Amino acid sequence: MEINLGHLAFDIDFHPSQQLVTTGLINGDLHLYRYASDSIPQRVLEVHAHSESCRAVRFINNGQAILTGSPDCSILATDVETGASIARLDEAHGSAVNKLINLTESTVASGDDEGCIKVWDTRQQSCCNTFKAHEEYISDMTFAADSMKLLGTSGDGTLSVCNLRRNKVQAQSEFSEEELLSVVIMKNGRKVVCSSHIGNLLLYSWGCFKDCSDRFVDLSPNSVDVLVKLDEDRLITGSETGLISLVGILPNRVIQPIAEHSDYPIEGLAFSYDKKFLGSIAHDQMLKLWDMNELLQGSTNTSRPQAAAEDSDSDDMDMDMNPPKSNKGTKKKNASKDRVSGSSNDFFADLQMEG
């Protein structure tokens, strides 16, 4: 299944319990689609969420709302059922919001272009942790719930470990000449895997984050932009060439390429809540939903399915005035300052009331 989004998509997320998938687009729009294995995906929601691009999307509150982040420095919560704005925090960060992830049922984390990570707690109705963890943009984050550690990667070439209980950056890797673009925790918490812009995977042993313990250098000659964890021993990678591959960790091996989104760089990958589908977005403005059973059975059929939904026939080139990441790690940070002021207390109070 594939959907013509009409514009370049920057992020993708699936609903935690329903057959819904959302994307954030370069024109600031938020799209929501309902999908099924035996029918054409239908767009059920379109919201112009931000004045600039919509770089990050995440379902929150058990799927009742969608959180979005933007280079306009705002974070918006949108009601899934109505599309109404639940709450908006206009000055969530001092620079462009580049990443959002869920931590617990009541906490989320956001990362910006200047290396700042914030944790937001809806119960406290405020920002409860702020970490100046990096010198460049936050490219990805992941959460170790058992130890309450938030891991982040950055264009500055480092991996950070933020201790949420102690409210401090507990560890940080040495600077690498490679931009670190994505991060997952593998091997039942014993290994942390990061991808880089030159096609390597860097493996860190838990608790020994100063330097990587292993390096997978034969993965790809091009940038590996996205990692998603399939199980404790395997992950799926999305590369700059548009190739999606199944990769084994320790032993490190490319098990097989499983799909080709297009000839354009993969921007995002995500699993549906039941792992029956893998969603992919790339620079071709298409959202594709892949049947995981077919992919894992060795299917490498990359023929383009009939477009299931088409939102725009515009041939204009999409350009983000504040690109999320460059090929070499230098970010443009001239986000618009023409914003209405807002308070984090009001923002999360509104979220709590609507939830």
mmCIF file of C-alpha atoms in Angstrom:
data_model
loop_
_atom_site.group_PDB
_atom_site.id
_atom_site.type_symbol
_atom_site.label_atom_id
_atom_site.label_comp_id
_atom_site.label_asym_id
_atom_site.label_seq_id
_atom_site.Cartn_x
_atom_site.Cartn_y
_atom_site.Cartn_z
ATOM 1 C CA MET A 1 0.000 0.000 0.000
ATOM 2 C CA GLU A 2 1.181 3.498 -0.698
ATOM 3 C CA ILE A 3 -0.150 6.999 -0.237
ATOM 4 C CA ASN A 4 0.849 10.110 -2.164
ATOM 5 C CA LEU A 5 1.181 12.712 0.606
ATOM 6 C CA GLY A 6 1.646 15.586 -1.832
ATOM 7 C CA HIS A 7 4.563 16.971 0.154
ATOM 8 C CA LEU A 8 7.779 15.722 1.731
ATOM 9 C CA ALA A 9 7.171 13.946 5.049
ATOM 10 C CA PHE A 10 9.581 14.290 7.972
ATOM 11 C CA ASP A 11 8.145 11.870 10.529
ATOM 12 C CA ILE A 12 5.763 8.935 10.898
ATOM 13 C CA ASP A 13 4.039 7.267 13.843
ATOM 14 C CA PHE A 14 1.405 4.570 14.327
ATOM 15 C CA HIS A 15 -1.471 4.611 16.797
ATOM 16 C CA PRO A 16 -0.749 2.375 19.837
ATOM 17 C CA SER A 17 -3.907 0.268 19.452
ATOM 18 C CA GLN A 18 -5.770 1.176 16.243
ATOM 19 C CA GLN A 19 -5.065 0.977 12.515
ATOM 20 C CA LEU A 20 -4.109 4.628 12.204
ATOM 21 C CA VAL A 21 -0.886 6.180 10.939
ATOM 22 C CA THR A 22 0.145 9.840 11.059
ATOM 23 C CA THR A 23 2.744 11.903 9.226
ATOM 24 C CA GLY A 24 4.174 15.402 9.611
ATOM 25 C CA LEU A 25 4.822 17.301 6.381
ATOM 26 C CA ILE A 26 7.189 19.992 5.187
ATOM 27 C CA ASN A 27 4.342 22.479 4.687
ATOM 28 C CA GLY A 28 3.354 22.264 8.365
ATOM 29 C CA ASP A 29 0.453 19.871 7.843
ATOM 30 C CA LEU A 30 -0.430 16.868 9.969
ATOM 31 C CA HIS A 31 -2.100 13.935 8.177
ATOM 32 C CA LEU A 32 -3.881 10.954 9.710
ATOM 33 C CA TYR A 33 -4.811 7.827 7.736
ATOM 34 C CA ARG A 34 -6.846 4.739 8.530
ATOM 35 C CA TYR A 35 -5.455 1.586 6.958
ATOM 36 C CA ALA A 36 -6.366 -2.109 6.645
ATOM 37 C CA SER A 37 -4.804 -5.054 4.879
ATOM 38 C CA ASP A 38 -7.765 -5.500 2.544
ATOM 39 C CA SER A 39 -8.733 -1.930 1.684
ATOM 40 C CA ILE A 40 -7.367 1.361 0.418
ATOM 41 C CA PRO A 41 -6.035 3.671 3.176
ATOM 42 C CA GLN A 42 -8.295 6.638 3.812
ATOM 43 C CA ARG A 43 -7.242 10.059 5.050
ATOM 44 C CA VAL A 44 -9.359 10.878 8.086
ATOM 45 C CA LEU A 45 -7.652 14.046 9.258
ATOM 46 C CA GLU A 46 -5.693 16.934 7.771
ATOM 47 C CA VAL A 47 -4.608 19.795 10.027
ATOM 48 C CA HIS A 48 -2.343 22.742 9.288
ATOM 49 C CA ALA A 49 -0.489 22.367 12.558
ATOM 50 C CA HIS A 50 2.468 24.736 12.173
ATOM 51 C CA SER A 51 3.516 27.845 10.312
ATOM 52 C CA GLU A 52 6.732 26.070 9.353
ATOM 53 C CA SER A 53 7.445 22.409 8.650
ATOM 54 C CA CYS A 54 6.132 19.650 10.911
ATOM 55 C CA ARG A 55 9.300 17.738 11.771
ATOM 56 C CA ALA A 56 8.104 15.422 14.540
ATOM 57 C CA VAL A 57 4.862 13.521 15.265
ATOM 58 C CA ARG A 58 3.891 11.194 18.109
ATOM 59 C CA PHE A 59 0.635 9.741 19.396
ATOM 60 C CA ILE A 60 0.204 10.506 23.111
ATOM 61 C CA ASN A 61 -2.387 9.919 25.839
ATOM 62 C CA ASN A 62 -2.984 6.328 24.679
ATOM 63 C CA GLY A 63 -3.603 7.551 21.157
ATOM 64 C CA GLN A 64 -6.173 10.212 22.024
ATOM 65 C CA ALA A 65 -3.960 13.033 20.769
ATOM 66 C CA ILE A 66 -1.088 13.649 18.379
ATOM 67 C CA LEU A 67 1.882 15.761 19.442
ATOM 68 C CA THR A 68 3.820 17.659 16.768
ATOM 69 C CA GLY A 69 7.010 19.723 16.809
ATOM 70 C CA SER A 70 8.288 22.343 14.382
ATOM 71 C CA PRO A 71 11.119 24.758 13.498
ATOM 72 C CA ASP A 72 8.733 27.490 14.702
ATOM 73 C CA CYS A 73 9.768 26.215 18.185
ATOM 74 C CA SER A 74 6.237 25.168 19.079
ATOM 75 C CA ILE A 75 4.713 21.883 20.216
ATOM 76 C CA LEU A 76 1.046 21.284 19.392
ATOM 77 C CA ALA A 77 -1.383 18.681 20.738
ATOM 78 C CA THR A 78 -4.197 17.775 18.316
ATOM 79 C CA ASP A 79 -7.292 15.713 19.128
ATOM 80 C CA VAL A 80 -7.360 12.524 17.046
ATOM 81 C CA GLU A 81 -11.149 12.371 16.764
ATOM 82 C CA THR A 82 -11.944 15.992 15.929
ATOM 83 C CA GLY A 83 -8.699 17.487 14.690
ATOM 84 C CA ALA A 84 -9.150 20.333 17.151
ATOM 85 C CA SER A 85 -6.185 21.919 18.843
ATOM 86 C CA ILE A 86 -6.076 20.760 22.459
ATOM 87 C CA ALA A 87 -3.113 22.879 23.488
ATOM 88 C CA ARG A 88 -0.150 24.696 21.979
ATOM 89 C CA LEU A 89 3.160 25.559 23.597
ATOM 90 C CA ASP A 90 4.666 28.282 21.429
ATOM 91 C CA GLU A 91 8.057 28.542 23.089
ATOM 92 C CA ALA A 92 8.753 24.934 23.903
ATOM 93 C CA HIS A 93 12.401 25.299 22.865
ATOM 94 C CA GLY A 94 14.778 28.100 22.034
ATOM 95 C CA SER A 95 15.365 26.594 18.582
ATOM 96 C CA ALA A 96 13.672 24.287 16.103
ATOM 97 C CA VAL A 97 12.037 21.183 17.586
ATOM 98 C CA ASN A 98 13.468 18.231 15.687
ATOM 99 C CA LYS A 99 12.413 15.106 17.604
ATOM 100 C CA LEU A 100 9.640 13.814 19.878
ATOM 101 C CA ILE A 101 9.371 10.456 21.670
ATOM 102 C CA ASN A 102 7.110 8.891 24.267
ATOM 103 C CA LEU A 103 8.684 7.922 27.581
ATOM 104 C CA THR A 104 5.836 6.815 29.854
ATOM 105 C CA GLU A 105 2.066 7.208 29.759
ATOM 106 C CA SER A 106 2.428 10.728 31.100
ATOM 107 C CA THR A 107 5.842 11.895 29.889
ATOM 108 C CA VAL A 108 7.347 12.777 26.529
ATOM 109 C CA ALA A 109 10.752 14.069 25.459
ATOM 110 C CA SER A 110 11.643 16.638 22.811
ATOM 111 C CA GLY A 111 14.963 17.506 21.194
ATOM 112 C CA ASP A 112 15.975 20.606 19.275
ATOM 113 C CA ASP A 113 18.488 21.929 16.757
ATOM 114 C CA GLU A 114 20.898 23.224 19.390
ATOM 115 C CA GLY A 115 21.323 19.960 21.279
ATOM 116 C CA CYS A 116 18.810 20.582 24.060
ATOM 117 C CA ILE A 117 16.597 17.750 25.320
ATOM 118 C CA LYS A 118 13.503 18.441 27.439
ATOM 119 C CA VAL A 119 11.216 16.065 29.299
ATOM 120 C CA TRP A 120 7.596 17.072 29.759
ATOM 121 C CA ASP A 121 5.410 15.607 32.511
ATOM 122 C CA THR A 122 1.655 16.003 32.153
ATOM 123 C CA ARG A 123 1.106 15.149 35.819
ATOM 124 C CA GLN A 124 3.375 17.996 36.932
ATOM 125 C CA GLN A 125 1.977 20.144 34.115
ATOM 126 C CA SER A 126 5.424 21.443 33.235
ATOM 127 C CA CYS A 127 8.853 20.723 31.831
ATOM 128 C CA CYS A 128 10.451 18.544 34.497
ATOM 129 C CA ASN A 129 13.919 17.963 32.993
ATOM 130 C CA THR A 130 16.170 19.982 30.724
ATOM 131 C CA PHE A 131 19.477 18.633 29.441
ATOM 132 C CA LYS A 132 21.999 20.596 27.382
ATOM 133 C CA ALA A 133 23.330 17.316 26.142
ATOM 134 C CA HIS A 134 24.792 18.165 22.734
ATOM 135 C CA GLU A 135 26.363 20.893 20.636
ATOM 136 C CA GLU A 136 24.418 20.079 17.469
ATOM 137 C CA TYR A 137 20.918 18.969 16.518
ATOM 138 C CA ILE A 138 19.235 16.049 18.261
ATOM 139 C CA SER A 139 18.821 13.400 15.576
ATOM 140 C CA ASP A 140 17.155 10.655 17.620
ATOM 141 C CA MET A 141 16.283 9.499 21.142
ATOM 142 C CA THR A 142 15.307 6.249 22.838
ATOM 143 C CA PHE A 143 14.279 5.377 26.392
ATOM 144 C CA ALA A 144 15.388 2.636 28.792
ATOM 145 C CA ALA A 145 12.344 2.419 31.049
ATOM 146 C CA ASP A 146 13.854 0.043 33.612
ATOM 147 C CA SER A 147 16.675 2.435 34.482
ATOM 148 C CA MET A 148 14.902 5.701 33.584
ATOM 149 C CA LYS A 149 17.692 6.642 31.182
ATOM 150 C CA LEU A 150 17.070 8.727 28.074
ATOM 151 C CA LEU A 151 19.594 8.208 25.279
ATOM 152 C CA GLY A 152 20.157 10.757 22.542
ATOM 153 C CA THR A 153 22.200 11.006 19.356
ATOM 154 C CA SER A 154 23.344 14.147 17.637
ATOM 155 C CA GLY A 155 24.974 15.668 14.601
ATOM 156 C CA ASP A 156 27.932 16.482 16.869
ATOM 157 C CA GLY A 157 28.899 12.795 16.694
ATOM 158 C CA THR A 158 28.137 11.849 20.294
ATOM 159 C CA LEU A 159 25.752 9.616 22.215
ATOM 160 C CA SER A 160 24.357 10.994 25.487
ATOM 161 C CA VAL A 161 22.777 9.225 28.451
ATOM 162 C CA CYS A 162 20.469 11.417 30.532
ATOM 163 C CA ASN A 163 19.492 10.195 33.999
ATOM 164 C CA LEU A 164 15.910 11.306 34.593
ATOM 165 C CA ARG A 165 15.966 10.469 38.303
ATOM 166 C CA ARG A 166 19.069 12.574 38.971
ATOM 167 C CA ASN A 167 18.268 15.183 36.322
ATOM 168 C CA LYS A 168 21.739 15.161 34.786
ATOM 169 C CA VAL A 169 23.663 13.991 31.744
ATOM 170 C CA GLN A 170 25.162 10.872 33.276
ATOM 171 C CA ALA A 171 27.425 9.828 30.397
ATOM 172 C CA GLN A 172 28.483 10.941 26.957
ATOM 173 C CA SER A 173 30.565 9.253 24.311
ATOM 174 C CA GLU A 174 33.728 10.726 22.888
ATOM 175 C CA PHE A 175 33.298 12.913 19.840
ATOM 176 C CA SER A 176 33.241 11.022 16.565
ATOM 177 C CA GLU A 177 33.817 12.323 13.076
ATOM 178 C CA GLU A 178 30.573 10.583 12.142
ATOM 179 C CA GLU A 179 27.163 12.153 12.611
ATOM 180 C CA LEU A 180 25.045 9.799 14.710
ATOM 181 C CA LEU A 181 21.567 9.687 13.172
ATOM 182 C CA SER A 182 19.549 6.993 14.938
ATOM 183 C CA VAL A 183 19.701 4.881 18.110
ATOM 184 C CA VAL A 184 18.125 1.653 19.414
ATOM 185 C CA ILE A 185 18.727 -0.546 22.475
ATOM 186 C CA MET A 186 19.355 -4.222 21.671
ATOM 187 C CA LYS A 187 20.361 -7.524 23.299
ATOM 188 C CA ASN A 188 18.015 -7.152 26.278
ATOM 189 C CA GLY A 189 19.517 -3.814 27.215
ATOM 190 C CA ARG A 190 23.155 -4.850 26.943
ATOM 191 C CA LYS A 191 23.946 -3.061 23.672
ATOM 192 C CA VAL A 192 23.164 0.357 22.204
ATOM 193 C CA VAL A 193 23.342 0.641 18.415
ATOM 194 C CA CYS A 194 23.784 3.952 16.578
ATOM 195 C CA SER A 195 23.828 4.570 12.832
ATOM 196 C CA SER A 196 26.022 7.132 11.105
ATOM 197 C CA HIS A 197 26.053 9.346 8.041
ATOM 198 C CA ILE A 198 28.861 7.313 6.426
ATOM 199 C CA GLY A 199 26.991 4.015 6.648
ATOM 200 C CA ASN A 200 28.436 2.508 9.819
ATOM 201 C CA LEU A 201 26.755 1.074 12.893
ATOM 202 C CA LEU A 202 28.440 1.895 16.217
ATOM 203 C CA LEU A 203 27.784 -0.533 19.078
ATOM 204 C CA TYR A 204 28.142 0.548 22.715
ATOM 205 C CA SER A 205 28.061 -1.757 25.726
ATOM 206 C CA TRP A 206 25.599 -0.606 28.388
ATOM 207 C CA GLY A 207 27.425 1.312 31.096
ATOM 208 C CA CYS A 208 30.507 1.797 28.895
ATOM 209 C CA PHE A 209 29.482 4.707 26.726
ATOM 210 C CA LYS A 210 32.831 6.481 26.393
ATOM 211 C CA ASP A 211 33.754 4.629 23.224
ATOM 212 C CA CYS A 212 32.028 2.077 21.043
ATOM 213 C CA SER A 213 32.817 -1.581 21.702
ATOM 214 C CA ASP A 214 32.207 -2.685 18.118
ATOM 215 C CA ARG A 215 31.778 -1.094 14.716
ATOM 216 C CA PHE A 216 29.851 -2.545 11.783
ATOM 217 C CA VAL A 217 31.616 -0.885 8.846
ATOM 218 C CA ASP A 218 30.360 -2.943 5.910
ATOM 219 C CA LEU A 219 26.686 -2.170 6.267
ATOM 220 C CA SER A 220 26.311 0.510 3.592
ATOM 221 C CA PRO A 221 28.486 2.848 1.507
ATOM 222 C CA ASN A 222 25.853 5.524 2.114
ATOM 223 C CA SER A 223 24.245 7.152 5.120
ATOM 224 C CA VAL A 224 22.110 4.917 7.329
ATOM 225 C CA ASP A 225 19.456 7.399 8.377
ATOM 226 C CA VAL A 226 16.961 5.305 10.363
ATOM 227 C CA LEU A 227 17.004 2.275 12.661
ATOM 228 C CA VAL A 228 13.974 0.433 14.059
ATOM 229 C CA LYS A 229 14.266 -2.540 16.378
ATOM 230 C CA LEU A 230 12.557 -5.734 15.211
ATOM 231 C CA ASP A 231 13.653 -7.931 18.142
ATOM 232 C CA GLU A 232 16.657 -8.278 20.453
ATOM 233 C CA ASP A 233 18.898 -9.624 17.668
ATOM 234 C CA ARG A 234 17.620 -7.920 14.521
ATOM 235 C CA LEU A 235 16.875 -4.406 13.370
ATOM 236 C CA ILE A 236 15.676 -2.767 10.182
ATOM 237 C CA THR A 237 17.654 0.024 8.551
ATOM 238 C CA GLY A 238 16.656 2.773 6.135
ATOM 239 C CA SER A 239 19.418 4.212 3.981
ATOM 240 C CA GLU A 240 20.153 7.264 1.898
ATOM 241 C CA THR A 241 19.657 5.162 -1.243
ATOM 242 C CA GLY A 242 16.063 4.285 -0.324
ATOM 243 C CA LEU A 243 16.952 0.692 0.564
ATOM 244 C CA ILE A 244 15.348 -1.004 3.585
ATOM 245 C CA SER A 245 17.389 -3.883 5.018
ATOM 246 C CA LEU A 246 17.133 -6.529 7.727
ATOM 247 C CA VAL A 247 20.321 -6.532 9.807
ATOM 248 C CA GLY A 248 21.557 -8.900 12.510
ATOM 249 C CA ILE A 249 23.483 -7.641 15.535
ATOM 250 C CA LEU A 250 26.237 -9.745 17.140
ATOM 251 C CA PRO A 251 26.939 -11.470 14.897
ATOM 252 C CA ASN A 252 26.851 -8.358 12.707
ATOM 253 C CA ARG A 253 25.512 -9.145 9.262
ATOM 254 C CA VAL A 254 23.164 -7.890 6.598
ATOM 255 C CA ILE A 255 20.581 -10.670 6.569
ATOM 256 C CA GLN A 256 18.961 -9.346 3.407
ATOM 257 C CA PRO A 257 17.579 -6.219 1.750
ATOM 258 C CA ILE A 258 13.820 -6.530 2.234
ATOM 259 C CA ALA A 259 12.390 -3.556 0.329
ATOM 260 C CA GLU A 260 13.246 -0.498 -1.694
ATOM 261 C CA HIS A 261 11.080 2.522 -0.945
ATOM 262 C CA SER A 262 12.421 4.523 -3.893
ATOM 263 C CA ASP A 263 15.681 5.993 -5.127
ATOM 264 C CA TYR A 264 15.370 8.756 -2.534
ATOM 265 C CA PRO A 265 16.664 8.841 1.072
ATOM 266 C CA ILE A 266 14.557 7.167 3.748
ATOM 267 C CA GLU A 267 13.297 9.807 6.187
ATOM 268 C CA GLY A 268 11.452 7.575 8.651
ATOM 269 C CA LEU A 269 10.452 4.007 9.522
ATOM 270 C CA ALA A 270 7.917 2.774 12.078
ATOM 271 C CA PHE A 271 6.027 -0.371 13.028
ATOM 272 C CA SER A 272 2.277 -0.613 13.424
ATOM 273 C CA TYR A 273 1.129 -1.437 16.952
ATOM 274 C CA ASP A 274 0.844 -5.156 16.114
ATOM 275 C CA LYS A 275 3.991 -5.191 13.932
ATOM 276 C CA LYS A 276 1.958 -6.424 10.981
ATOM 277 C CA PHE A 277 3.030 -3.397 8.936
ATOM 278 C CA LEU A 278 6.196 -1.390 8.474
ATOM 279 C CA GLY A 279 5.642 2.211 7.441
ATOM 280 C CA SER A 280 8.265 4.103 5.453
ATOM 281 C CA ILE A 281 8.577 7.693 4.285
ATOM 282 C CA ALA A 282 11.215 9.140 1.986
ATOM 283 C CA HIS A 283 11.995 12.187 -0.100
ATOM 284 C CA ASP A 284 9.601 11.048 -2.829
ATOM 285 C CA GLN A 285 6.523 12.338 -0.907
ATOM 286 C CA MET A 286 5.161 8.791 -0.557
ATOM 287 C CA LEU A 287 4.054 6.910 2.539
ATOM 288 C CA LYS A 288 4.342 3.147 2.037
ATOM 289 C CA LEU A 289 2.929 0.405 4.228
ATOM 290 C CA TRP A 290 4.719 -2.932 3.895
ATOM 291 C CA ASP A 291 3.282 -6.280 5.015
ATOM 292 C CA MET A 292 5.827 -7.594 7.535
ATOM 293 C CA ASN A 293 5.012 -11.246 6.821
ATOM 294 C CA GLU A 294 5.881 -10.737 3.178
ATOM 295 C CA LEU A 295 9.043 -8.813 3.984
ATOM 296 C CA LEU A 296 10.346 -11.393 6.434
ATOM 297 C CA GLN A 297 9.551 -14.280 4.099
ATOM 298 C CA GLY A 298 12.248 -12.919 1.839
ATOM 299 C CA SER A 299 10.084 -10.846 -0.451
ATOM 300 C CA THR A 300 12.191 -8.239 -2.249
ATOM 301 C CA ASN A 301 9.441 -7.126 -4.576
ATOM 302 C CA THR A 302 9.935 -3.397 -4.897
ATOM 303 C CA SER A 303 7.375 -2.697 -7.574
ATOM 304 C CA ARG A 304 5.328 0.347 -6.859
ATOM 305 C CA PRO A 305 1.755 -0.472 -5.813
ATOM 306 C CA GLN A 306 -1.128 1.577 -7.116
ATOM 307 C CA ALA A 307 -1.398 4.871 -5.291
ATOM 308 C CA ALA A 308 -3.997 4.487 -2.577
ATOM 309 C CA ALA A 309 -4.491 8.149 -1.796
ATOM 310 C CA GLU A 310 -3.270 11.288 -3.491
ATOM 311 C CA ASP A 311 -3.408 14.586 -1.665
ATOM 312 C CA SER A 312 -1.812 16.925 -4.174
ATOM 313 C CA ASP A 313 -0.937 17.032 -7.829
ATOM 314 C CA SER A 314 1.603 19.804 -7.319
ATOM 315 C CA ASP A 315 4.970 19.294 -8.980
ATOM 316 C CA ASP A 316 6.577 22.129 -7.019
ATOM 317 C CA MET A 317 9.804 21.283 -5.210
ATOM 318 C CA ASP A 318 9.454 20.951 -1.440
ATOM 319 C CA MET A 319 11.973 23.010 0.516
ATOM 320 C CA ASP A 320 12.253 23.320 4.278
ATOM 321 C CA MET A 321 13.519 26.793 5.103
ATOM 322 C CA ASN A 322 15.133 25.229 8.197
ATOM 323 C CA PRO A 323 16.259 21.764 7.062
ATOM 324 C CA PRO A 324 16.189 19.105 9.796
ATOM 325 C CA LYS A 325 19.672 17.832 9.046
ATOM 326 C CA SER A 326 22.421 18.417 6.558
ATOM 327 C CA ASN A 327 24.693 15.811 5.050
ATOM 328 C CA LYS A 328 27.545 16.946 7.262
ATOM 329 C CA GLY A 329 25.818 18.004 10.433
ATOM 330 C CA THR A 330 25.530 21.784 10.186
ATOM 331 C CA LYS A 331 21.993 22.863 10.904
ATOM 332 C CA LYS A 332 20.259 26.058 9.870
ATOM 333 C CA LYS A 333 18.688 27.500 12.974
ATOM 334 C CA ASN A 334 16.910 30.632 11.763
ATOM 335 C CA ALA A 335 13.505 29.584 13.003
ATOM 336 C CA SER A 336 10.798 32.218 12.991
ATOM 337 C CA LYS A 337 10.559 34.282 16.179
ATOM 338 C CA ASP A 338 7.133 35.670 15.337
ATOM 339 C CA ARG A 339 5.240 33.521 17.833
ATOM 340 C CA VAL A 340 2.490 34.009 20.378
ATOM 341 C CA SER A 341 3.787 33.433 23.888
ATOM 342 C CA GLY A 342 2.510 30.448 25.847
ATOM 343 C CA SER A 343 3.193 28.685 29.117
ATOM 344 C CA SER A 344 4.107 25.049 29.652
ATOM 345 C CA ASN A 345 1.826 24.947 32.690
ATOM 346 C CA ASP A 346 -1.209 25.940 30.617
ATOM 347 C CA PHE A 347 -0.206 23.569 27.838
ATOM 348 C CA PHE A 348 -0.077 20.443 29.962
ATOM 349 C CA ALA A 349 -3.031 21.474 32.078
ATOM 350 C CA ASP A 350 -5.056 21.546 28.858
ATOM 351 C CA LEU A 351 -3.708 18.156 27.852
ATOM 352 C CA GLN A 352 -4.681 16.687 31.211
ATOM 353 C CA MET A 353 -8.170 18.165 31.083
ATOM 354 C CA GLU A 354 -8.819 16.925 27.540
ATOM 355 C CA GLY A 355 -7.397 13.465 28.335
#
